[in-house]
């Protein structure tokens, strides 16, 4: 059985509690400062998820959160910084669960089933609207595009990790791991998941669970 994969802390992520403050290059904020920052991010999420792109300004975010405009700029230089904070803030809601499903102990088949079960759950309306809003901002802001692409790269990496587990199992069972291309197979599944999500967002009645289960099993059997 392959060893359990582990996701290392991201040294560039100041929100990761496992990363010492000295490594992020930022001093630890006071508890009150963190609370203010959290209120601003929550307000930013509300405006973005509500489809109020034309109202998404630092002034409106500050007003909604009950924080002065000056204090908003103390924490966030501009609205792009607020969008980037939202990108990081939603990571535990869509990337971390997938990483946990893939990296928890178990053989490939068990991990794959955890992934299918996770991805078969309907995405919450707020998270779905936030993803749409973030994609729109990414089209118009290079910093947002780079940040969002990094998040999706990390998300896609979960599927690559899943097929690395398969390759390790094949190596341990007769050295057939060389026939498994984790990158190509993982990217193929990630693309399929993206396509199913797009179809569901348009009201398609496709049942993603059986589709994903069949795809992963077929790809695994064909290697």
PDB file of C-alpha atoms in Angstrom, residues 11-84:
ATOM      1  CA  UNK A  11       5.161  29.197   3.385  1.00  0.00           C
ATOM      2  CA  UNK A  12       3.648  31.956   1.266  1.00  0.00           C
ATOM      3  CA  UNK A  13       0.261  31.675   2.974  1.00  0.00           C
ATOM      4  CA  UNK A  14       0.072  33.915   6.055  1.00  0.00           C
ATOM      5  CA  UNK A  15      -3.317  32.384   6.920  1.00  0.00           C
ATOM      6  CA  UNK A  16      -1.764  28.961   7.524  1.00  0.00           C
ATOM      7  CA  UNK A  17      -1.291  28.624  11.300  1.00  0.00           C
ATOM      8  CA  UNK A  18       1.537  26.112  10.770  1.00  0.00           C
ATOM      9  CA  UNK A  19       3.672  28.780   9.109  1.00  0.00           C
ATOM     10  CA  UNK A  20       5.600  30.888  11.646  1.00  0.00           C
ATOM     11  CA  UNK A  21       5.045  34.619  11.358  1.00  0.00           C
ATOM     12  CA  UNK A  22       8.760  35.201  10.793  1.00  0.00           C
ATOM     13  CA  UNK A  23       8.603  33.141   7.583  1.00  0.00           C
ATOM     14  CA  UNK A  24       5.737  35.120   6.105  1.00  0.00           C
ATOM     15  CA  UNK A  25       7.596  38.408   6.499  1.00  0.00           C
ATOM     16  CA  UNK A  26       4.539  39.901   8.222  1.00  0.00           C
ATOM     17  CA  UNK A  27       4.212  40.678  11.924  1.00  0.00           C
ATOM     18  CA  UNK A  28       1.409  38.930  13.748  1.00  0.00           C
ATOM     19  CA  UNK A  29      -1.588  41.226  13.955  1.00  0.00           C
ATOM     20  CA  UNK A  30      -3.388  41.849  17.205  1.00  0.00           C
ATOM     21  CA  UNK A  31      -6.563  39.919  17.932  1.00  0.00           C
ATOM     22  CA  UNK A  32      -8.615  43.072  17.361  1.00  0.00           C
ATOM     23  CA  UNK A  33      -6.838  43.701  14.067  1.00  0.00           C
ATOM     24  CA  UNK A  34      -7.552  40.146  12.936  1.00  0.00           C
ATOM     25  CA  UNK A  35     -11.214  40.587  13.837  1.00  0.00           C
ATOM     26  CA  UNK A  36     -11.410  43.800  11.820  1.00  0.00           C
ATOM     27  CA  UNK A  37      -9.704  42.142   8.883  1.00  0.00           C
ATOM     28  CA  UNK A  38     -12.113  39.193   9.087  1.00  0.00           C
ATOM     29  CA  UNK A  39     -15.104  41.556   9.065  1.00  0.00           C
ATOM     30  CA  UNK A  40     -13.775  43.279   5.961  1.00  0.00           C
ATOM     31  CA  UNK A  41     -13.242  39.962   4.184  1.00  0.00           C
ATOM     32  CA  UNK A  42     -16.745  38.806   5.150  1.00  0.00           C
ATOM     33  CA  UNK A  43     -18.189  42.023   3.718  1.00  0.00           C
ATOM     34  CA  UNK A  44     -16.141  41.584   0.548  1.00  0.00           C
ATOM     35  CA  UNK A  45     -17.509  38.064   0.196  1.00  0.00           C
ATOM     36  CA  UNK A  46     -21.058  39.333   0.602  1.00  0.00           C
ATOM     37  CA  UNK A  47     -20.674  41.951  -2.116  1.00  0.00           C
ATOM     38  CA  UNK A  48     -18.911  39.591  -4.516  1.00  0.00           C
ATOM     39  CA  UNK A  49     -21.354  36.720  -3.995  1.00  0.00           C
ATOM     40  CA  UNK A  50     -24.282  39.087  -4.416  1.00  0.00           C
ATOM     41  CA  UNK A  51     -23.235  39.902  -7.958  1.00  0.00           C
ATOM     42  CA  UNK A  52     -22.684  43.534  -7.050  1.00  0.00           C
ATOM     43  CA  UNK A  53     -19.500  44.000  -9.049  1.00  0.00           C
ATOM     44  CA  UNK A  54     -20.239  47.633  -9.764  1.00  0.00           C
ATOM     45  CA  UNK A  55     -20.555  48.280  -6.029  1.00  0.00           C
ATOM     46  CA  UNK A  56     -17.405  46.422  -5.075  1.00  0.00           C
ATOM     47  CA  UNK A  57     -15.235  49.240  -3.786  1.00  0.00           C
ATOM     48  CA  UNK A  58     -13.165  49.586  -0.643  1.00  0.00           C
ATOM     49  CA  UNK A  59     -15.585  52.268   0.539  1.00  0.00           C
ATOM     50  CA  UNK A  60     -18.626  49.999   0.174  1.00  0.00           C
ATOM     51  CA  UNK A  61     -16.838  47.071   1.783  1.00  0.00           C
ATOM     52  CA  UNK A  62     -15.900  49.293   4.726  1.00  0.00           C
ATOM     53  CA  UNK A  63     -19.468  50.577   5.071  1.00  0.00           C
ATOM     54  CA  UNK A  64     -20.960  47.084   4.982  1.00  0.00           C
ATOM     55  CA  UNK A  65     -18.543  45.817   7.621  1.00  0.00           C
ATOM     56  CA  UNK A  66     -18.998  48.834   9.889  1.00  0.00           C
ATOM     57  CA  UNK A  67     -15.334  49.760   9.596  1.00  0.00           C
ATOM     58  CA  UNK A  68     -13.995  53.177   8.666  1.00  0.00           C
ATOM     59  CA  UNK A  69     -12.729  53.605   5.118  1.00  0.00           C
ATOM     60  CA  UNK A  70      -9.324  54.566   6.468  1.00  0.00           C
ATOM     61  CA  UNK A  71      -9.134  51.379   8.539  1.00  0.00           C
ATOM     62  CA  UNK A  72     -10.079  49.369   5.462  1.00  0.00           C
ATOM     63  CA  UNK A  73      -7.085  50.833   3.643  1.00  0.00           C
ATOM     64  CA  UNK A  74      -4.908  50.094   6.655  1.00  0.00           C
ATOM     65  CA  UNK A  75      -5.588  46.387   6.102  1.00  0.00           C
ATOM     66  CA  UNK A  76      -6.019  46.370   2.316  1.00  0.00           C
ATOM     67  CA  UNK A  77      -4.295  48.780  -0.044  1.00  0.00           C
ATOM     68  CA  UNK A  78      -6.961  48.538  -2.718  1.00  0.00           C
ATOM     69  CA  UNK A  79      -9.909  46.433  -3.846  1.00  0.00           C
ATOM     70  CA  UNK A  80      -7.602  43.965  -5.564  1.00  0.00           C
ATOM     71  CA  UNK A  81      -6.077  43.185  -2.177  1.00  0.00           C
ATOM     72  CA  UNK A  82      -9.594  42.499  -0.909  1.00  0.00           C
ATOM     73  CA  UNK A  83     -10.299  40.143  -3.806  1.00  0.00           C
ATOM     74  CA  UNK A  84      -7.023  38.321  -3.165  1.00  0.00           C
TER      75      UNK A  84
END
